[in-house]
Short mmCIF file of C-alpha atoms and ligand atoms in Angstrom, two decimals:
data_model
loop_
_atom_site.label_atom_id
_atom_site.label_comp_id
_atom_site.label_asym_id
_atom_site.label_seq_id
_atom_site.Cartn_x
_atom_site.Cartn_y
_atom_site.Cartn_z
CA UNK A 1 39.57 -60.75 -110.11
CA UNK A 2 42.01 -62.38 -107.68
CA UNK A 3 40.69 -65.38 -105.81
CA UNK A 4 42.20 -65.39 -102.26
CA UNK A 5 42.77 -68.60 -100.31
CA UNK A 6 41.53 -66.82 -97.13
CA UNK A 7 39.71 -63.64 -96.50
CA UNK A 8 39.88 -62.33 -93.02
CA UNK A 9 37.32 -59.70 -91.89
CA UNK A 10 38.98 -57.67 -89.02
CA UNK A 11 42.49 -56.57 -88.50
CA UNK A 12 42.76 -56.78 -84.63
CA UNK A 13 44.92 -59.27 -82.86
CA UNK A 14 42.75 -62.20 -84.12
CA UNK A 15 42.63 -61.06 -87.78
CA UNK A 16 46.34 -59.98 -87.95
CA UNK A 17 47.49 -63.12 -86.28
CA UNK A 18 45.50 -65.24 -88.66
CA UNK A 19 46.61 -63.22 -91.74
CA UNK A 20 50.36 -63.50 -90.52
CA UNK A 21 50.17 -67.21 -90.00
CA UNK A 22 48.25 -67.83 -93.20
CA UNK A 23 50.95 -65.94 -95.03
CA UNK A 24 53.75 -67.88 -93.22
CA UNK A 25 51.87 -71.06 -94.42
CA UNK A 26 52.14 -69.82 -98.01
CA UNK A 27 48.36 -68.98 -98.42
CA UNK A 28 47.17 -65.96 -100.41
CA UNK A 29 45.43 -64.02 -97.56
CA UNK A 30 43.57 -60.84 -97.46
CA UNK A 31 42.92 -58.81 -94.20
CA UNK A 32 40.13 -56.13 -94.33
CA UNK A 33 39.55 -53.63 -91.60
CA UNK A 34 37.19 -50.72 -91.49
CA UNK A 35 39.64 -48.57 -89.50
CA UNK A 36 42.95 -46.80 -90.46
CA UNK A 37 45.76 -48.21 -88.33
CA UNK A 38 47.20 -47.15 -85.85
CA UNK A 39 43.83 -46.91 -84.08
CA UNK A 40 42.91 -47.16 -80.28
CA UNK A 41 40.40 -49.76 -79.02
CA UNK A 42 38.49 -50.09 -75.76
CA UNK A 43 40.76 -52.31 -73.70
CA UNK A 44 42.58 -52.65 -70.51
CA UNK A 45 45.81 -52.78 -72.57
CA UNK A 46 47.35 -55.66 -70.47
CA UNK A 47 49.22 -58.33 -72.32
CA UNK A 48 48.87 -61.64 -70.53
CA UNK A 49 52.06 -63.52 -70.38
CA UNK A 50 50.32 -66.43 -72.33
CA UNK A 51 50.74 -64.19 -75.39
CA UNK A 52 54.57 -64.41 -75.48
CA UNK A 53 54.77 -67.83 -77.15
CA UNK A 54 52.39 -66.75 -80.00
CA UNK A 55 54.42 -63.52 -80.40
CA UNK A 56 57.64 -65.63 -80.51
CA UNK A 57 56.19 -67.74 -83.32
CA UNK A 58 55.25 -64.50 -85.06
CA UNK A 59 58.89 -63.38 -84.47
CA UNK A 60 57.43 -60.26 -82.87
CA UNK A 61 58.25 -60.72 -79.11
CA UNK A 62 61.35 -58.37 -79.19
CA UNK A 63 59.45 -55.83 -81.34
CA UNK A 64 56.66 -55.75 -78.85
CA UNK A 65 59.21 -55.26 -75.99
CA UNK A 66 60.66 -52.30 -77.97
CA UNK A 67 57.24 -50.52 -77.94
CA UNK A 68 56.57 -47.99 -75.22
CA UNK A 69 55.09 -50.12 -72.37
CA UNK A 70 54.89 -50.64 -68.64
CA UNK A 71 55.93 -53.79 -66.81
CA UNK A 72 53.35 -55.13 -64.43
CA UNK A 73 54.67 -56.81 -61.24
CA UNK A 74 51.46 -57.14 -59.14
CA UNK A 75 47.69 -57.01 -59.38
CA UNK A 76 45.81 -55.26 -56.51
CA UNK A 77 42.16 -56.19 -55.92
CA UNK A 78 40.29 -53.50 -54.07
CA UNK A 79 36.87 -53.84 -52.35
CA UNK A 80 34.01 -51.25 -52.40
CA UNK A 81 35.12 -50.08 -49.02
CA UNK A 82 38.69 -49.54 -50.20
CA UNK A 83 40.37 -52.52 -48.61
CA UNK A 84 43.05 -54.05 -50.89
CA UNK A 85 44.86 -57.29 -51.36
CA UNK A 86 47.95 -57.61 -53.68
CA UNK A 87 49.10 -60.53 -55.67
CA UNK A 88 52.59 -60.64 -57.16
CA UNK A 89 52.87 -61.35 -60.89
CA UNK A 90 55.90 -63.07 -62.32
CA UNK A 91 58.84 -60.87 -63.29
CA UNK A 92 61.50 -61.42 -66.04
CA UNK A 93 61.41 -60.94 -69.85
CA UNK A 94 58.10 -62.74 -70.28
CA UNK A 95 56.17 -60.81 -67.52
CA UNK A 96 52.80 -59.19 -67.91
CA UNK A 97 53.15 -55.79 -69.60
CA UNK A 98 50.71 -53.07 -70.59
CA UNK A 99 50.82 -51.09 -73.83
CA UNK A 100 48.54 -49.06 -75.90
CA UNK A 101 46.49 -51.13 -78.40
CA UNK A 102 47.20 -48.58 -81.05
CA UNK A 103 50.88 -49.65 -80.89
CA UNK A 104 50.22 -53.40 -80.39
CA UNK A 105 47.57 -53.76 -83.16
CA UNK A 106 49.46 -51.61 -85.61
CA UNK A 107 52.58 -53.83 -85.20
CA UNK A 108 50.50 -56.93 -85.65
CA UNK A 109 48.92 -55.72 -88.73
CA UNK A 110 52.18 -54.60 -90.15
CA UNK A 111 53.68 -58.01 -89.50
CA UNK A 112 50.81 -59.65 -91.45
CA UNK A 113 51.54 -57.27 -94.35
CA UNK A 114 55.24 -57.89 -94.18
CA UNK A 115 54.73 -61.63 -94.40
CA UNK A 116 52.71 -61.22 -97.50
CA UNK A 117 49.11 -60.84 -96.49
CA UNK A 118 47.05 -58.18 -98.58
CA UNK A 119 45.86 -55.62 -96.12
CA UNK A 120 42.97 -53.31 -96.91
CA UNK A 121 42.20 -50.62 -94.31
CA UNK A 122 39.28 -48.21 -94.18
CA UNK A 123 37.24 -50.93 -95.85
CA UNK A 124 34.09 -51.96 -94.12
CA UNK A 125 32.57 -55.42 -95.00
CA UNK A 126 28.86 -54.91 -95.77
CA UNK A 127 27.67 -58.05 -97.54
CA UNK A 128 28.53 -61.72 -97.97
CA UNK A 129 27.28 -64.37 -100.43
CA UNK A 130 28.41 -67.79 -101.36
CA UNK A 131 28.53 -69.82 -104.48
CA UNK A 132 31.69 -71.97 -105.13
CA UNK A 133 33.52 -69.28 -103.08
CA UNK A 134 32.85 -66.56 -100.65
CA UNK A 135 31.93 -63.26 -102.24
CA UNK A 136 32.82 -60.27 -99.97
CA UNK A 137 31.21 -56.86 -100.50
CA UNK A 138 32.56 -53.69 -98.95
CA UNK A 139 31.48 -50.12 -98.59
CA UNK A 140 34.24 -48.77 -100.86
CA UNK A 141 32.79 -50.81 -103.75
CA UNK A 142 35.76 -53.23 -103.72
CA UNK A 143 34.63 -56.90 -104.11
CA UNK A 144 36.72 -59.90 -103.09
CA UNK A 145 36.48 -63.61 -103.47
CA UNK A 146 38.00 -66.20 -101.21
CA UNK A 147 37.89 -70.03 -100.71
CA UNK A 148 37.69 -69.70 -96.81
CA UNK A 149 36.28 -66.86 -94.88
CA UNK A 150 37.36 -65.89 -91.27
CA UNK A 151 35.30 -63.64 -89.04
CA UNK A 152 37.77 -61.75 -86.89
CA UNK A 153 35.62 -58.65 -86.61
CA UNK A 154 35.12 -58.41 -82.83
CA UNK A 155 32.23 -58.80 -80.43
CA UNK A 156 29.63 -57.20 -82.74
CA UNK A 157 30.83 -59.35 -85.73
CA UNK A 158 29.28 -58.34 -88.97
CA UNK A 159 30.22 -61.67 -90.52
CA UNK A 160 28.31 -63.52 -87.73
CA UNK A 161 25.42 -61.17 -88.27
CA UNK A 162 25.35 -61.58 -91.99
CA UNK A 163 25.50 -65.40 -91.59
CA UNK A 164 22.61 -65.16 -89.06
CA UNK A 165 24.82 -66.59 -86.34
CA UNK A 166 25.12 -63.41 -84.07
CA UNK A 167 23.31 -64.03 -80.71
CA UNK A 168 20.44 -61.73 -79.95
CA UNK A 169 21.67 -58.74 -77.93
CA UNK A 170 20.84 -59.12 -74.14
CA UNK A 171 20.61 -56.19 -71.70
CA UNK A 172 24.34 -55.83 -71.16
CA UNK A 173 26.89 -53.65 -69.57
CA UNK A 174 28.88 -50.91 -71.15
CA UNK A 175 32.69 -50.11 -70.76
CA UNK A 176 34.21 -46.66 -70.90
CA UNK A 177 38.00 -46.31 -71.42
CA UNK A 178 40.41 -43.38 -71.55
CA UNK A 179 44.04 -42.73 -71.31
CA UNK A 180 44.65 -40.09 -68.56
CA UNK A 181 47.78 -38.50 -67.02
CA UNK A 182 49.57 -41.13 -64.83
CA UNK A 183 49.10 -40.40 -61.12
CA UNK A 184 52.41 -39.89 -59.28
CA UNK A 185 53.72 -43.09 -57.86
CA UNK A 186 51.14 -45.33 -59.32
CA UNK A 187 53.73 -48.02 -59.72
CA UNK A 188 53.95 -51.20 -61.79
CA UNK A 189 50.56 -52.69 -60.72
CA UNK A 190 47.16 -53.36 -62.20
CA UNK A 191 44.31 -52.22 -59.95
CA UNK A 192 41.02 -53.98 -60.18
CA UNK A 193 38.63 -52.07 -58.09
CA UNK A 194 35.09 -53.17 -57.20
CA UNK A 195 32.72 -50.25 -57.01
CA UNK A 196 29.08 -50.09 -56.07
CA UNK A 197 27.91 -49.68 -59.68
CA UNK A 198 30.46 -51.98 -61.38
CA UNK A 199 34.20 -52.00 -61.44
CA UNK A 200 37.34 -50.19 -62.67
CA UNK A 201 40.63 -51.47 -64.02
CA UNK A 202 43.71 -49.30 -64.04
CA UNK A 203 47.22 -49.78 -65.28
CA UNK A 204 50.13 -47.55 -66.48
CA UNK A 205 50.76 -48.00 -70.25
CA UNK A 206 53.91 -45.94 -70.44
CA UNK A 207 55.81 -43.36 -68.24
CA UNK A 208 53.14 -40.74 -68.46
CA UNK A 209 49.65 -42.39 -69.13
CA UNK A 210 47.28 -44.56 -67.20
CA UNK A 211 44.76 -46.85 -68.90
CA UNK A 212 41.47 -46.28 -67.03
CA UNK A 213 38.42 -48.53 -67.64
CA UNK A 214 35.02 -48.41 -66.16
CA UNK A 215 32.51 -51.10 -66.47
CA UNK A 216 28.81 -50.78 -65.47
CA UNK A 217 25.16 -50.88 -66.55
CA UNK A 218 23.94 -48.08 -68.90
CA UNK A 219 21.66 -46.39 -66.37
CA UNK A 220 24.51 -46.06 -63.73
CA UNK A 221 27.71 -45.70 -65.88
CA UNK A 222 27.43 -41.89 -65.41
CA UNK A 223 27.93 -42.40 -61.61
CA UNK A 224 31.15 -44.32 -62.39
CA UNK A 225 32.30 -41.57 -64.68
CA UNK A 226 31.72 -39.05 -61.86
CA UNK A 227 33.67 -41.33 -59.47
CA UNK A 228 36.56 -41.45 -61.87
CA UNK A 229 36.49 -37.60 -62.44
CA UNK A 230 36.76 -37.16 -58.63
CA UNK A 231 39.29 -39.84 -58.10
CA UNK A 232 41.75 -38.84 -60.88
CA UNK A 233 40.85 -35.11 -60.96
CA UNK A 234 39.64 -35.42 -64.65
CA UNK A 235 38.05 -32.49 -66.47
CA UNK A 236 34.24 -32.85 -67.02
CA UNK A 237 34.93 -32.82 -70.79
CA UNK A 238 37.30 -35.80 -70.53
CA UNK A 239 36.72 -37.93 -73.72
CA UNK A 240 35.97 -41.59 -73.34
CA UNK A 241 35.83 -44.51 -75.66
CA UNK A 242 32.96 -46.92 -75.28
CA UNK A 243 31.99 -50.43 -76.16
CA UNK A 244 29.13 -52.87 -75.42
CA UNK A 245 28.24 -55.74 -74.86
CA UNK A 246 30.96 -56.80 -72.22
CA UNK A 247 30.11 -60.49 -72.78
CA UNK A 248 27.69 -62.40 -74.92
CA UNK A 249 26.94 -66.02 -75.94
CA UNK A 250 29.62 -67.66 -78.09
CA UNK A 251 29.33 -68.18 -81.81
CA UNK A 252 30.36 -71.69 -83.02
CA UNK A 253 33.84 -71.18 -84.23
CA UNK A 254 34.23 -73.86 -87.11
CA UNK A 255 31.90 -74.21 -89.99
CA UNK A 256 32.56 -75.43 -93.60
CA UNK A 257 34.92 -72.90 -95.18
CA UNK A 258 34.10 -70.53 -92.37
CA UNK A 259 35.85 -69.78 -88.98
CA UNK A 260 35.28 -67.28 -86.27
CA UNK A 261 38.22 -66.16 -84.21
CA UNK A 262 38.90 -63.90 -81.18
CA UNK A 263 35.92 -61.95 -79.89
CA UNK A 264 33.79 -62.62 -82.87
CA UNK A 265 33.69 -66.28 -81.56
CA UNK A 266 33.73 -65.79 -77.82
CA UNK A 267 33.81 -62.80 -75.58
CA UNK A 268 35.15 -63.42 -72.08
CA UNK A 269 34.70 -61.15 -69.08
CA UNK A 270 37.50 -58.58 -69.48
CA UNK A 271 38.21 -58.60 -65.68
CA UNK A 272 40.96 -61.30 -66.14
CA UNK A 273 42.58 -59.69 -69.13
CA UNK A 274 42.94 -62.59 -71.43
CA UNK A 275 41.12 -61.60 -74.62
CA UNK A 276 44.09 -60.63 -76.57
CA UNK A 277 45.65 -64.08 -75.91
CA UNK A 278 42.46 -65.90 -77.11
CA UNK A 279 42.51 -63.63 -80.30
CA UNK A 280 46.07 -64.24 -81.20
CA UNK A 281 45.98 -68.01 -80.46
CA UNK A 282 42.62 -68.72 -82.13
CA UNK A 283 43.82 -66.67 -85.24
CA UNK A 284 46.92 -69.07 -85.28
CA UNK A 285 44.68 -72.17 -85.00
CA UNK A 286 42.33 -71.05 -87.82
CA UNK A 287 45.32 -70.38 -90.16
CA UNK A 288 46.68 -73.83 -89.44
CA UNK A 289 43.30 -75.40 -90.15
CA UNK A 290 42.71 -73.34 -93.35
CA UNK A 291 46.22 -74.42 -94.59
CA UNK A 292 45.30 -78.08 -94.08
CA UNK A 293 41.98 -77.89 -95.80
CA UNK A 294 43.39 -75.92 -98.72
CA UNK A 295 46.20 -78.30 -99.35
CA UNK A 296 43.64 -81.26 -99.71
CA UNK A 297 43.86 -82.86 -96.24
CA UNK A 298 40.86 -84.55 -94.86
CA UNK A 299 38.51 -81.48 -94.17
CA UNK A 300 36.56 -83.24 -91.29
CA UNK A 301 39.71 -84.16 -89.59
CA UNK A 302 41.09 -80.62 -89.93
CA UNK A 303 37.92 -79.28 -88.49
CA UNK A 304 37.89 -81.72 -85.64
CA UNK A 305 41.51 -81.00 -84.77
CA UNK A 306 40.70 -77.25 -84.85
CA UNK A 307 37.71 -77.61 -82.56
CA UNK A 308 39.83 -79.71 -80.10
CA UNK A 309 42.68 -77.24 -79.96
CA UNK A 310 40.25 -74.27 -79.81
CA UNK A 311 38.42 -75.70 -76.78
CA UNK A 312 41.71 -76.81 -75.38
CA UNK A 313 42.88 -73.03 -75.34
CA UNK A 314 40.01 -72.32 -72.88
CA UNK A 315 40.37 -75.49 -70.77
CA UNK A 316 41.17 -74.90 -67.10
CA UNK A 317 40.62 -71.14 -67.47
CA UNK A 318 37.06 -70.57 -68.54
CA UNK A 319 35.68 -71.49 -65.08
CA UNK A 320 37.91 -68.80 -63.43
CA UNK A 321 36.70 -66.27 -65.91
CA UNK A 322 33.06 -67.25 -65.10
CA UNK A 323 33.87 -66.94 -61.39
CA UNK A 324 35.31 -63.40 -61.99
CA UNK A 325 32.13 -62.57 -63.97
CA UNK A 326 29.90 -63.60 -60.91
CA UNK A 327 32.13 -61.38 -58.67
CA UNK A 328 31.80 -58.28 -60.95
CA UNK A 329 28.09 -58.63 -61.55
CA UNK A 330 27.70 -58.57 -57.71
CA UNK A 331 30.42 -56.13 -56.55
CA UNK A 332 29.32 -56.71 -52.94
CA UNK A 333 30.17 -60.40 -53.26
CA UNK A 334 33.50 -59.50 -55.06
CA UNK A 335 34.41 -57.18 -52.08
CA UNK A 336 33.49 -59.96 -49.64
CA UNK A 337 36.04 -62.17 -51.65
CA UNK A 338 38.73 -59.44 -51.31
CA UNK A 339 38.12 -59.38 -47.60
CA UNK A 340 38.37 -63.09 -47.35
CA UNK A 341 41.53 -63.07 -49.50
CA UNK A 342 43.17 -60.62 -47.07
CA UNK A 343 43.03 -63.44 -44.39
CA UNK A 344 43.49 -66.45 -46.75
CA UNK A 345 45.41 -65.20 -49.88
CA UNK A 346 46.08 -68.66 -51.23
CA UNK A 347 42.90 -68.91 -53.23
CA UNK A 348 43.34 -65.69 -55.14
CA UNK A 349 46.99 -66.28 -55.69
CA UNK A 350 46.09 -69.73 -57.29
CA UNK A 351 43.41 -68.18 -59.52
CA UNK A 352 45.75 -65.43 -60.64
CA UNK A 353 48.50 -67.96 -61.40
CA UNK A 354 46.10 -70.09 -63.52
CA UNK A 355 45.12 -66.98 -65.55
CA UNK A 356 48.63 -66.01 -66.41
CA UNK A 357 49.83 -69.58 -66.99
CA UNK A 358 51.74 -69.90 -70.31
CA UNK A 359 50.29 -72.67 -72.48
C1 FAD B 1 36.82 -52.95 -71.01
C2 FAD B 1 37.65 -53.94 -71.68
C3 FAD B 1 38.88 -54.15 -71.14
C4 FAD B 1 39.64 -55.21 -71.72
N1 FAD B 1 40.91 -55.53 -71.19
C5 FAD B 1 41.68 -56.34 -71.65
C6 FAD B 1 43.02 -56.62 -71.26
O1 FAD B 1 43.60 -55.79 -70.38
N2 FAD B 1 43.78 -57.61 -71.74
C7 FAD B 1 43.28 -58.45 -72.78
O2 FAD B 1 44.01 -59.37 -73.20
N3 FAD B 1 42.05 -58.38 -73.34
C8 FAD B 1 41.22 -57.23 -72.76
N4 FAD B 1 39.96 -57.08 -73.35
C9 FAD B 1 39.50 -57.86 -74.41
C10 FAD B 1 40.22 -57.47 -75.73
O3 FAD B 1 40.10 -56.16 -75.97
C11 FAD B 1 39.53 -58.26 -76.79
O4 FAD B 1 39.37 -59.63 -76.48
C12 FAD B 1 40.42 -58.31 -78.12
O5 FAD B 1 40.47 -56.93 -78.66
C13 FAD B 1 39.83 -59.13 -79.25
O6 FAD B 1 40.51 -59.04 -80.38
P1 FAD B 1 39.84 -59.34 -81.82
O7 FAD B 1 40.91 -59.15 -82.79
O8 FAD B 1 39.07 -60.56 -81.73
O9 FAD B 1 38.72 -58.10 -81.93
P2 FAD B 1 38.99 -56.52 -82.02
O10 FAD B 1 40.16 -56.12 -81.29
O11 FAD B 1 37.74 -55.99 -81.62
O12 FAD B 1 39.24 -56.33 -83.57
C14 FAD B 1 38.18 -56.43 -84.43
C15 FAD B 1 38.58 -55.66 -85.71
O13 FAD B 1 37.47 -55.85 -86.73
C16 FAD B 1 37.26 -54.55 -87.34
N5 FAD B 1 35.89 -54.72 -87.95
C17 FAD B 1 34.75 -54.85 -87.31
N6 FAD B 1 33.71 -54.88 -88.12
C18 FAD B 1 34.18 -54.79 -89.36
C19 FAD B 1 33.64 -54.79 -90.70
N7 FAD B 1 32.29 -54.93 -90.80
N8 FAD B 1 34.44 -54.73 -91.70
C20 FAD B 1 35.82 -54.59 -91.54
N9 FAD B 1 36.42 -54.58 -90.32
C21 FAD B 1 35.59 -54.64 -89.29
C22 FAD B 1 37.43 -53.51 -86.26
O14 FAD B 1 37.74 -52.30 -86.84
C23 FAD B 1 38.55 -54.09 -85.42
O15 FAD B 1 39.90 -53.59 -85.83
C24 FAD B 1 39.17 -56.14 -72.83
C25 FAD B 1 37.96 -55.68 -73.28
C26 FAD B 1 37.16 -54.77 -72.77
C27 FAD B 1 35.81 -54.39 -73.31
#
């Protein structure tokens, strides 16, 4: 049986980025995902400009721009009573764009494969054990061995669960998402709309479709769905993708021969649209650390450097995300903030600029 240097569970942005960077670094890497790609994923589909430098390093930036997408030139915050304040986003080649996750994630996974990663789709990891190496069991009966294991399997990480590291589920919100016909004259904007029962995010993903997300508590999510049906004239049998939890406590990202990246490690409030960036970048950082450990560098130093760079990725941004979480958990408070921003827009402009700042 082949012994891989690195086995990565999950082929979303975190896992594909990690697999691609491992392969670039000459490591024998394996990426396992339970889905067959291309597949959709509950997401606002917005690609924060911070992603571009990582995509450049993956030599993918132009290929991402070639995918069907929509450029986003502004974000409009709307209060419960319908008042709006608009903040401009940067224009140019590295502007914020939105594109379907089926397209982006498929391209990322293909890139990992092109660079030499072994990719197994439609394979669900079901068991883990450890002796000298990691032993990875799957539902297909395939069995893999690897020196280093990476959990890149999203917010409900099986790897974290099997390692007894997944935080206990709290009473959390649920998100619904659909691609619906693009309303006429919607424009190149993101709409973030506070609603009595939660919030909604909207952005065009191409010339004909709008990404529509709804976030609320399980007992009232049906009210949000009815609001969306009225607002966008949706049929009652509109199909929705769904996910929960929206946020949870983080899982420590670095352990001996085990890393967690992307949502598996930390899930941030989606309102600020940064998750894909954290996934891509943490995948890259874990690949660098794995390469150092496997080529015999000082393990403790490699882990310390990883931890430092990993927390640096969130530095100066996490507090804004926490602020956004406070606002969306209390939509009336969020709406007051929108009203205040209509009079004094500097603060909301500053916060938005920090969130899309390139690192
Ligand atoms: C409502 C909502 C809106 C959002 N909007 C945005 C946005 O606009 N912009 C943004 O940047 N971020 C947004 N996010 C966050 C973003 O979607 C995530 O941060 C991002 O998908 C994380 O990538 P990942 O690779 O860590 O995990 P995922 O994308 O979840 O990928 C995990 C992969 O692991 C696979 N997997 C899971 N379990 C197993 C298993 N046992 N065996 C094998 N494979 C497995 C899954 O099939 C999946 O492909 C949003 C999130 C939500 C909920």
